[in-house]
Amino acid sequence: MPGMAEDASGAGHQGIGPRGSPSQVPSTAPASWGRKQLASLYDVFVLAVTMLDAPGAQEILRLAMDAVPRLTGCRPEGCYLLRDGRFELDTPPSAPSLDGRAPKELPAASRQLSALDGQDGTLRFREGGWGWAAGLRSSRRLLGYLVVSAPEPPSDDERFLLYALARPTAGALYNADARSRDWEYARQLFRAIEERDAVNERLTTLVAELEAQHTVHDVLSRAHDGDAGEGGIAAAVYALTGLATCIEDRFGNPLARAGPGVDGAHDKPDPTLREQLLHRAMRTPDPVRHEGRLIGVARHHGEILGTIELIDPGGVAGDAEAFALGHACTALALELAHRRSLAETELRMSRDLVEDLLTGADEGGAYARAEAVGHDLHGPHHVVVAQWQATAADDRFLNAVDALRGHWDCGRCSPGARTGRC
């Protein structure tokens, strides 16, 4: 039958021609093949196995083009692959496969190959001669063309070997592309796993930090709500950080201590050095280090009320300890500000109460105001009036007034007696 080729078993196979027309290329080896032709076919088989192990498309195509002159009287002119609907030269032939000659020019290569409509077919080179495009087909689609040339059309045996070479080349290309996609997928998956692990690690760290901060807030809130004062705050900071803690007022006088190594005699710092340290601490919201201590400032409306110091000669305190110290400074500032407010209110009320009692005041109002500052005006009272010449009372004078007041043992005289009148 025309356009059919008989194999050794007598079965017929339709050849592949340009644009769907029948071709003279047999798809099976002729039965008349001798030992040389079968050896060439065996070489194609060995080459196919080698291509399967090639790392990429260019290596596969170079192996196929280097085999063209060994198997046939043709020479390779390049391999064109289909990308985004256009045929592009992917791999040019090597110098040995061209036998030192320059490759032929294929004008309008993409247009000529597209005109084949997926079939094998002839090509026109600018230099003339016979040209052929052997399709590189996988089981799913056309991948490209292996382009060869020859002075004259080759024999059917050689064209069959071209066909036999093109099929495993396409299979190797498809497998290499699949491996590349698998490697890229594995790389992206591995990167996604690494990113997920990094995010989980950050979330774990963040949760631990939030739990630690919640603990700090809870412990210091209990200390503040329990009216434990500076001692409770110092004990809470020591429990949270594990570092001995000392609370001092603005001038360096100790208010409370907690932890080992802070119960000894306290040397009051030099006032000038103390002010310099406080000014340095005010310039930053973070605690400052000074002589083996981590110092936080309790400030209220821009005014320094006191300090909390962690005894840390080894410098082991980190972010968690700094957070606890900063939160404790806020609690101390509220405590000291509240205490100062009460003291100022009590002093003001005491002075006003003494003056009103001397000048005559509403009886009910006087009782209520005296009770607010802790004095009981009910019952008889002794009044001591002291006068002195100096502009300010020294300790000896005040001690003498206290002793005179204690002589009557009234226990109800107002501290306003120290102002000059009682």
GROMACS .gro file of C-alpha atoms in nm:
model
  422
    1MET     CA    1   0.000   0.000   0.000
    2PRO     CA    2   0.142   0.342  -0.092
    3GLY     CA    3   0.279   0.541   0.205
    4MET     CA    4   0.310   0.226   0.421
    5ALA     CA    5   0.627   0.046   0.529
    6GLU     CA    6   0.642  -0.326   0.608
    7ASP     CA    7   0.837  -0.439   0.918
    8ALA     CA    8   0.975  -0.787   0.984
    9SER     CA    9   0.635  -0.913   1.092
   10GLY     CA   10   0.468  -0.776   0.781
   11ALA     CA   11   0.272  -0.510   0.967
   12GLY     CA   12   0.226  -0.176   0.789
   13HIS     CA   13   0.300   0.165   0.947
   14GLN     CA   14   0.196   0.505   0.816
   15GLY     CA   15   0.493   0.739   0.777
   16ILE     CA   16   0.501   1.104   0.894
   17GLY     CA   17   0.519   1.362   0.617
   18PRO     CA   18   0.507   1.740   0.594
   19ARG     CA   19   0.169   1.899   0.680
   20GLY     CA   20  -0.001   1.561   0.709
   21SER     CA   21   0.101   1.417   0.370
   22PRO     CA   22   0.240   1.061   0.360
   23SER     CA   23   0.617   1.036   0.397
   24GLN     CA   24   0.880   0.794   0.281
   25VAL     CA   25   1.015   0.766   0.639
   26PRO     CA   26   0.954   0.415   0.781
   27SER     CA   27   0.855   0.399   1.146
   28THR     CA   28   1.006   0.053   1.195
   29ALA     CA   29   1.340  -0.090   1.094
   30PRO     CA   30   1.332  -0.266   0.754
   31ALA     CA   31   1.365  -0.645   0.761
   32SER     CA   32   1.661  -0.623   0.524
   33TRP     CA   33   1.879  -0.440   0.774
   34GLY     CA   34   2.222  -0.581   0.825
   35ARG     CA   35   2.454  -0.588   1.122
   36LYS     CA   36   2.576  -0.229   1.067
   37GLN     CA   37   2.228  -0.080   1.068
   38LEU     CA   38   2.128  -0.282   1.375
   39ALA     CA   39   2.444  -0.164   1.550
   40SER     CA   40   2.340   0.196   1.475
   41LEU     CA   41   1.997   0.126   1.619
   42TYR     CA   42   2.165  -0.017   1.930
   43ASP     CA   43   2.367   0.306   1.957
   44VAL     CA   44   2.040   0.500   1.956
   45PHE     CA   45   1.915   0.280   2.240
   46VAL     CA   46   2.230   0.339   2.446
   47LEU     CA   47   2.208   0.712   2.373
   48ALA     CA   48   1.845   0.717   2.489
   49VAL     CA   49   1.949   0.569   2.825
   50THR     CA   50   2.225   0.830   2.853
   51MET     CA   51   1.980   1.110   2.777
   52LEU     CA   52   1.753   1.002   3.060
   53ASP     CA   53   2.035   1.074   3.304
   54ALA     CA   54   2.126   1.412   3.151
   55PRO     CA   55   2.077   1.705   3.394
   56GLY     CA   56   1.901   1.945   3.156
   57ALA     CA   57   1.756   2.018   2.814
   58GLN     CA   58   2.072   2.162   2.657
   59GLU     CA   59   2.277   1.855   2.752
   60ILE     CA   60   2.009   1.627   2.602
   61LEU     CA   61   1.989   1.823   2.278
   62ARG     CA   62   2.366   1.838   2.245
   63LEU     CA   63   2.389   1.459   2.282
   64ALA     CA   64   2.123   1.418   2.010
   65MET     CA   65   2.293   1.658   1.766
   66ASP     CA   66   2.637   1.502   1.823
   67ALA     CA   67   2.484   1.165   1.730
   68VAL     CA   68   2.337   1.287   1.398
   69PRO     CA   69   2.661   1.266   1.191
   70ARG     CA   70   2.750   0.931   1.348
   71LEU     CA   71   2.419   0.772   1.257
   72THR     CA   72   2.347   0.941   0.919
   73GLY     CA   73   2.507   1.141   0.643
   74CYS     CA   74   2.335   1.454   0.775
   75ARG     CA   75   2.464   1.724   1.000
   76PRO     CA   76   2.272   1.908   1.276
   77GLU     CA   77   2.174   2.272   1.235
   78GLY     CA   78   2.015   2.330   1.573
   79CYS     CA   79   1.731   2.237   1.805
   80TYR     CA   80   1.429   2.464   1.822
   81LEU     CA   81   1.189   2.442   2.118
   82LEU     CA   82   0.832   2.573   2.132
   83ARG     CA   83   0.794   2.851   2.389
   84ASP     CA   84   0.488   3.074   2.419
   85GLY     CA   85   0.368   2.977   2.073
   86ARG     CA   86   0.700   3.048   1.898
   87PHE     CA   87   0.987   2.824   1.796
   88GLU     CA   88   1.317   2.952   1.936
   89LEU     CA   89   1.669   2.820   1.886
   90ASP     CA   90   1.752   2.659   2.217
   91THR     CA   91   2.080   2.479   2.149
   92PRO     CA   92   2.313   2.533   1.853
   93PRO     CA   93   2.522   2.241   1.723
   94SER     CA   94   2.870   2.186   1.862
   95ALA     CA   95   3.180   2.250   1.648
   96PRO     CA   96   3.273   1.878   1.621
   97SER     CA   97   2.928   1.788   1.490
   98LEU     CA   98   2.962   2.057   1.219
   99ASP     CA   99   3.306   1.927   1.118
  100GLY     CA  100   3.451   2.276   1.146
  101ARG     CA  101   3.197   2.439   0.913
  102ALA     CA  102   2.959   2.721   1.001
  103PRO     CA  103   2.593   2.629   1.061
  104LYS     CA  104   2.348   2.707   0.785
  105GLU     CA  105   2.110   2.998   0.815
  106LEU     CA  106   1.742   2.915   0.844
  107PRO     CA  107   1.549   3.228   0.741
  108ALA     CA  108   1.222   3.298   0.922
  109ALA     CA  109   1.282   2.987   1.130
  110SER     CA  110   0.979   3.023   1.355
  111ARG     CA  111   0.749   3.087   1.058
  112GLN     CA  112   0.882   2.787   0.861
  113LEU     CA  113   0.851   2.553   1.159
  114SER     CA  114   0.503   2.680   1.246
  115ALA     CA  115   0.397   2.619   0.887
  116LEU     CA  116   0.464   2.246   0.936
  117ASP     CA  117   0.158   2.240   1.164
  118GLY     CA  118   0.312   1.990   1.402
  119GLN     CA  119   0.431   1.747   1.134
  120ASP     CA  120   0.781   1.653   1.020
  121GLY     CA  121   0.881   1.821   0.697
  122THR     CA  122   1.134   1.987   0.471
  123LEU     CA  123   1.296   2.326   0.535
  124ARG     CA  124   1.467   2.583   0.313
  125PHE     CA  125   1.812   2.706   0.410
  126ARG     CA  126   1.959   3.021   0.266
  127GLU     CA  127   2.261   2.822   0.145
  128GLY     CA  128   2.038   2.565  -0.029
  129GLY     CA  129   2.055   2.187   0.005
  130TRP     CA  130   1.817   1.947   0.172
  131GLY     CA  131   1.673   2.040   0.509
  132TRP     CA  132   1.453   1.844   0.745
  133ALA     CA  133   1.272   1.911   1.072
  134ALA     CA  134   1.229   1.601   1.287
  135GLY     CA  135   0.956   1.655   1.544
  136LEU     CA  136   1.039   1.614   1.914
  137ARG     CA  137   0.710   1.482   2.046
  138SER     CA  138   0.619   1.365   2.392
  139SER     CA  139   0.311   1.159   2.461
  140ARG     CA  140   0.114   1.482   2.511
  141ARG     CA  141   0.242   1.752   2.278
  142LEU     CA  142   0.504   1.877   2.034
  143LEU     CA  143   0.810   2.007   2.220
  144GLY     CA  144   1.014   2.130   1.924
  145TYR     CA  145   1.220   2.022   1.624
  146LEU     CA  146   1.560   1.871   1.557
  147VAL     CA  147   1.676   2.047   1.239
  148VAL     CA  148   1.928   1.872   1.009
  149SER     CA  149   2.070   1.930   0.663
  150ALA     CA  150   2.240   1.731   0.390
  151PRO     CA  151   2.361   1.792   0.036
  152GLU     CA  152   2.109   1.535  -0.091
  153PRO     CA  153   1.806   1.369   0.067
  154PRO     CA  154   1.924   1.075   0.282
  155SER     CA  155   1.818   0.714   0.242
  156ASP     CA  156   1.516   0.567   0.414
  157ASP     CA  157   1.745   0.386   0.658
  158GLU     CA  158   1.906   0.712   0.767
  159ARG     CA  159   1.573   0.888   0.789
  160PHE     CA  160   1.444   0.608   1.007
  161LEU     CA  161   1.743   0.655   1.238
  162LEU     CA  162   1.659   1.027   1.257
  163TYR     CA  163   1.305   0.929   1.354
  164ALA     CA  164   1.440   0.679   1.608
  165LEU     CA  165   1.670   0.947   1.753
  166ALA     CA  166   1.398   1.211   1.779
  167ARG     CA  167   1.160   0.996   1.986
  168PRO     CA  168   1.389   0.923   2.286
  169THR     CA  169   1.521   1.280   2.267
  170ALA     CA  170   1.167   1.410   2.317
  171GLY     CA  171   1.108   1.162   2.598
  172ALA     CA  172   1.427   1.271   2.772
  173LEU     CA  173   1.328   1.637   2.732
  174TYR     CA  174   0.988   1.570   2.884
  175ASN     CA  175   1.141   1.380   3.177
  176ALA     CA  176   1.400   1.655   3.232
  177ASP     CA  177   1.125   1.917   3.235
  178ALA     CA  178   0.924   1.707   3.479
  179ARG     CA  179   1.228   1.668   3.703
  180SER     CA  180   1.290   2.042   3.686
  181ARG     CA  181   0.931   2.111   3.785
  182ASP     CA  182   0.957   1.857   4.067
  183TRP     CA  183   1.281   2.012   4.189
  184GLU     CA  184   1.129   2.360   4.177
  185TYR     CA  185   0.820   2.236   4.360
  186ALA     CA  186   1.040   2.064   4.619
  187ARG     CA  187   1.249   2.381   4.656
  188GLN     CA  188   0.940   2.595   4.705
  189LEU     CA  189   0.794   2.340   4.944
  190PHE     CA  190   1.117   2.328   5.143
  191ARG     CA  191   1.128   2.708   5.153
  192ALA     CA  192   0.764   2.719   5.263
  193ILE     CA  193   0.841   2.469   5.539
  194GLU     CA  194   1.137   2.678   5.651
  195GLU     CA  195   0.925   2.993   5.649
  196ARG     CA  196   0.649   2.813   5.839
  197ASP     CA  197   0.898   2.690   6.099
  198ALA     CA  198   1.042   3.041   6.130
  199VAL     CA  199   0.693   3.187   6.174
  200ASN     CA  200   0.605   2.921   6.431
  201GLU     CA  201   0.928   2.993   6.616
  202ARG     CA  202   0.855   3.365   6.617
  203LEU     CA  203   0.498   3.300   6.732
  204THR     CA  204   0.624   3.071   7.009
  205THR     CA  205   0.871   3.336   7.120
  206LEU     CA  206   0.603   3.604   7.103
  207VAL     CA  207   0.357   3.395   7.305
  208ALA     CA  208   0.627   3.329   7.567
  209GLU     CA  209   0.706   3.701   7.584
  210LEU     CA  210   0.337   3.790   7.617
  211GLU     CA  211   0.293   3.531   7.892
  212ALA     CA  212   0.598   3.667   8.074
  213GLN     CA  213   0.467   4.023   8.039
  214HIS     CA  214   0.126   3.913   8.165
  215THR     CA  215   0.296   3.755   8.465
  216VAL     CA  216   0.486   4.079   8.533
  217HIS     CA  217   0.168   4.281   8.511
  218ASP     CA  218  -0.022   4.039   8.734
  219VAL     CA  219   0.247   4.018   9.004
  220LEU     CA  220   0.301   4.394   9.021
  221SER     CA  221  -0.073   4.463   9.013
  222ARG     CA  222  -0.119   4.236   9.317
  223ALA     CA  223   0.166   4.411   9.495
  224HIS     CA  224   0.016   4.753   9.420
  225ASP     CA  225  -0.343   4.654   9.505
  226GLY     CA  226  -0.231   4.490   9.828
  227ASP     CA  227  -0.099   4.822   9.966
  228ALA     CA  228   0.240   4.660  10.022
  229GLY     CA  229   0.415   4.982   9.929
  230GLU     CA  230   0.775   4.998   9.817
  231GLY     CA  231   0.858   4.676  10.000
  232GLY     CA  232   0.597   4.482   9.805
  233ILE     CA  233   0.721   4.626   9.475
  234ALA     CA  234   1.082   4.536   9.559
  235ALA     CA  235   0.982   4.182   9.656
  236ALA     CA  236   0.781   4.144   9.335
  237VAL     CA  237   1.070   4.261   9.117
  238TYR     CA  238   1.308   4.022   9.293
  239ALA     CA  239   1.063   3.735   9.241
  240LEU     CA  240   1.025   3.820   8.870
  241THR     CA  241   1.392   3.876   8.784
  242GLY     CA  242   1.583   3.670   9.040
  243LEU     CA  243   1.811   3.972   9.093
  244ALA     CA  244   1.850   4.157   9.423
  245THR     CA  245   1.646   4.477   9.413
  246CYS     CA  246   1.688   4.814   9.582
  247ILE     CA  247   1.438   5.101   9.575
  248GLU     CA  248   1.566   5.449   9.651
  249ASP     CA  249   1.418   5.796   9.656
  250ARG     CA  250   1.538   6.074   9.431
  251PHE     CA  251   1.828   6.157   9.661
  252GLY     CA  252   1.955   5.800   9.695
  253ASN     CA  253   1.799   5.716  10.032
  254PRO     CA  254   1.688   5.352  10.048
  255LEU     CA  255   1.314   5.294  10.064
  256ALA     CA  256   1.297   4.915  10.029
  257ARG     CA  257   1.521   4.617   9.953
  258ALA     CA  258   1.469   4.256   9.848
  259GLY     CA  259   1.708   3.975   9.774
  260PRO     CA  260   2.052   3.879   9.904
  261GLY     CA  261   2.337   4.126   9.929
  262VAL     CA  262   2.134   4.446   9.978
  263ASP     CA  263   2.084   4.446  10.354
  264GLY     CA  264   2.419   4.597  10.448
  265ALA     CA  265   2.502   4.956  10.529
  266HIS     CA  266   2.407   5.198  10.253
  267ASP     CA  267   2.645   5.469  10.143
  268LYS     CA  268   2.450   5.767  10.023
  269PRO     CA  269   2.577   5.870   9.679
  270ASP     CA  270   2.733   6.206   9.608
  271PRO     CA  271   2.449   6.451   9.525
  272THR     CA  272   2.620   6.582   9.213
  273LEU     CA  273   2.690   6.233   9.078
  274ARG     CA  274   2.339   6.128   9.168
  275GLU     CA  275   2.189   6.416   8.967
  276GLN     CA  276   2.412   6.336   8.670
  277LEU     CA  277   2.298   5.973   8.677
  278LEU     CA  278   1.932   6.073   8.696
  279HIS     CA  279   1.968   6.319   8.409
  280ARG     CA  280   2.130   6.045   8.198
  281ALA     CA  281   1.845   5.808   8.284
  282MET     CA  282   1.584   6.070   8.195
  283ARG     CA  283   1.719   6.098   7.840
  284THR     CA  284   1.620   5.742   7.754
  285PRO     CA  285   1.302   5.539   7.814
  286ASP     CA  286   1.511   5.228   7.881
  287PRO     CA  287   1.694   5.136   8.201
  288VAL     CA  288   2.060   5.240   8.224
  289ARG     CA  289   2.360   5.050   8.358
  290HIS     CA  290   2.579   5.203   8.624
  291GLU     CA  291   2.845   5.033   8.835
  292GLY     CA  292   2.703   4.682   8.811
  293ARG     CA  293   2.341   4.789   8.847
  294LEU     CA  294   2.052   4.817   8.606
  295ILE     CA  295   1.865   5.132   8.706
  296GLY     CA  296   1.513   5.230   8.616
  297VAL     CA  297   1.360   5.569   8.695
  298ALA     CA  298   1.013   5.620   8.846
  299ARG     CA  299   0.894   5.943   8.689
  300HIS     CA  300   0.562   6.123   8.721
  301HIS     CA  301   0.473   6.415   8.494
  302GLY     CA  302   0.840   6.455   8.401
  303GLU     CA  303   0.959   6.460   8.764
  304ILE     CA  304   1.181   6.189   8.913
  305LEU     CA  305   1.030   6.042   9.229
  306GLY     CA  306   1.266   5.748   9.284
  307THR     CA  307   1.463   5.466   9.130
  308ILE     CA  308   1.458   5.086   9.120
  309GLU     CA  309   1.798   4.920   9.088
  310LEU     CA  310   1.873   4.559   8.998
  311ILE     CA  311   2.202   4.435   9.141
  312ASP     CA  312   2.353   4.283   8.826
  313PRO     CA  313   2.734   4.281   8.834
  314GLY     CA  314   2.748   4.001   8.575
  315GLY     CA  315   2.527   4.184   8.324
  316VAL     CA  316   2.287   3.890   8.291
  317ALA     CA  317   1.970   4.102   8.279
  318GLY     CA  318   1.804   4.096   7.938
  319ASP     CA  319   1.487   4.220   7.773
  320ALA     CA  320   1.257   4.033   8.011
  321GLU     CA  321   1.426   4.183   8.317
  322ALA     CA  322   1.424   4.528   8.157
  323PHE     CA  323   1.050   4.497   8.090
  324ALA     CA  324   0.981   4.395   8.450
  325LEU     CA  325   1.194   4.683   8.575
  326GLY     CA  326   1.014   4.935   8.353
  327HIS     CA  327   0.672   4.810   8.463
  328ALA     CA  328   0.782   4.821   8.828
  329CYS     CA  329   0.900   5.181   8.783
  330THR     CA  330   0.550   5.272   8.666
  331ALA     CA  331   0.398   5.108   8.974
  332LEU     CA  332   0.651   5.283   9.202
  333ALA     CA  333   0.578   5.619   9.038
  334LEU     CA  334   0.206   5.575   9.107
  335GLU     CA  335   0.278   5.472   9.467
  336LEU     CA  336   0.510   5.763   9.541
  337ALA     CA  337   0.291   6.016   9.360
  338HIS     CA  338  -0.012   5.900   9.557
  339ARG     CA  339   0.183   5.922   9.883
  340ARG     CA  340   0.309   6.271   9.800
  341SER     CA  341  -0.042   6.383   9.715
  342LEU     CA  342  -0.173   6.255  10.047
  343ALA     CA  343   0.110   6.422  10.237
  344GLU     CA  344   0.055   6.755  10.066
  345THR     CA  345  -0.320   6.736  10.128
  346GLU     CA  346  -0.271   6.641  10.492
  347LEU     CA  347  -0.022   6.922  10.551
  348ARG     CA  348  -0.248   7.177  10.387
  349MET     CA  349  -0.551   7.063  10.581
  350SER     CA  350  -0.360   7.053  10.909
  351ARG     CA  351  -0.235   7.409  10.873
  352ASP     CA  352  -0.575   7.538  10.767
  353LEU     CA  353  -0.744   7.352  11.054
  354VAL     CA  354  -0.515   7.503  11.319
  355GLU     CA  355  -0.566   7.853  11.183
  356ASP     CA  356  -0.944   7.806  11.169
  357LEU     CA  357  -0.956   7.672  11.525
  358LEU     CA  358  -0.765   7.973  11.652
  359THR     CA  359  -0.984   8.220  11.466
  360GLY     CA  360  -1.308   8.032  11.524
  361ALA     CA  361  -1.463   7.793  11.273
  362ASP     CA  362  -1.785   7.607  11.211
  363GLU     CA  363  -1.797   7.330  11.470
  364GLY     CA  364  -1.934   7.055  11.242
  365GLY     CA  365  -1.693   7.136  10.963
  366ALA     CA  366  -1.398   7.143  11.204
  367TYR     CA  367  -1.483   6.795  11.335
  368ALA     CA  368  -1.503   6.651  10.981
  369ARG     CA  369  -1.177   6.810  10.867
  370ALA     CA  370  -0.995   6.695  11.179
  371GLU     CA  371  -1.118   6.341  11.126
  372ALA     CA  372  -0.995   6.350  10.763
  373VAL     CA  373  -0.637   6.410  10.882
  374GLY     CA  374  -0.658   6.161  11.169
  375HIS     CA  375  -0.730   6.392  11.466
  376ASP     CA  376  -1.014   6.373  11.718
  377LEU     CA  377  -1.131   6.719  11.831
  378HIS     CA  378  -1.392   6.586  12.073
  379GLY     CA  379  -1.307   6.641  12.438
  380PRO     CA  380  -1.074   6.889  12.608
  381HIS     CA  381  -0.745   6.989  12.442
  382HIS     CA  382  -0.430   7.163  12.554
  383VAL     CA  383  -0.286   7.422  12.324
  384VAL     CA  384   0.083   7.508  12.320
  385VAL     CA  385   0.185   7.833  12.155
  386ALA     CA  386   0.553   7.869  12.075
  387GLN     CA  387   0.732   8.170  11.937
  388TRP     CA  388   1.095   8.208  11.833
  389GLN     CA  389   1.314   8.474  11.688
  390ALA     CA  390   1.496   8.275  11.421
  391THR     CA  391   1.350   8.254  11.073
  392ALA     CA  392   1.352   7.873  11.083
  393ALA     CA  393   1.324   7.627  11.370
  394ASP     CA  394   1.622   7.398  11.422
  395ASP     CA  395   1.608   7.044  11.559
  396ARG     CA  396   1.682   7.147  11.920
  397PHE     CA  397   1.393   7.390  11.926
  398LEU     CA  398   1.150   7.138  11.773
  399ASN     CA  399   1.258   6.869  12.019
  400ALA     CA  400   1.194   7.109  12.306
  401VAL     CA  401   0.843   7.186  12.177
  402ASP     CA  402   0.772   6.810  12.140
  403ALA     CA  403   0.889   6.751  12.496
  404LEU     CA  404   0.664   7.031  12.626
  405ARG     CA  405   0.370   6.892  12.436
  406GLY     CA  406   0.437   6.547  12.576
  407HIS     CA  407   0.428   6.691  12.929
  408TRP     CA  408   0.050   6.724  12.899
  409ASP     CA  409   0.027   6.392  12.716
  410CYS     CA  410  -0.267   6.510  12.517
  411GLY     CA  411  -0.177   6.306  12.211
  412ARG     CA  412  -0.405   6.518  12.000
  413CYS     CA  413  -0.199   6.826  11.920
  414SER     CA  414  -0.170   6.893  11.554
  415PRO     CA  415   0.166   6.863  11.378
  416GLY     CA  416   0.093   7.221  11.279
  417ALA     CA  417   0.250   7.320  11.615
  418ARG     CA  418   0.583   7.305  11.437
  419THR     CA  419   0.480   7.589  11.213
  420GLY     CA  420   0.500   7.836  11.499
  421ARG     CA  421   0.142   7.815  11.626
  422CYS     CA  422  -0.072   7.540  11.774
   0.00000   0.00000   0.00000
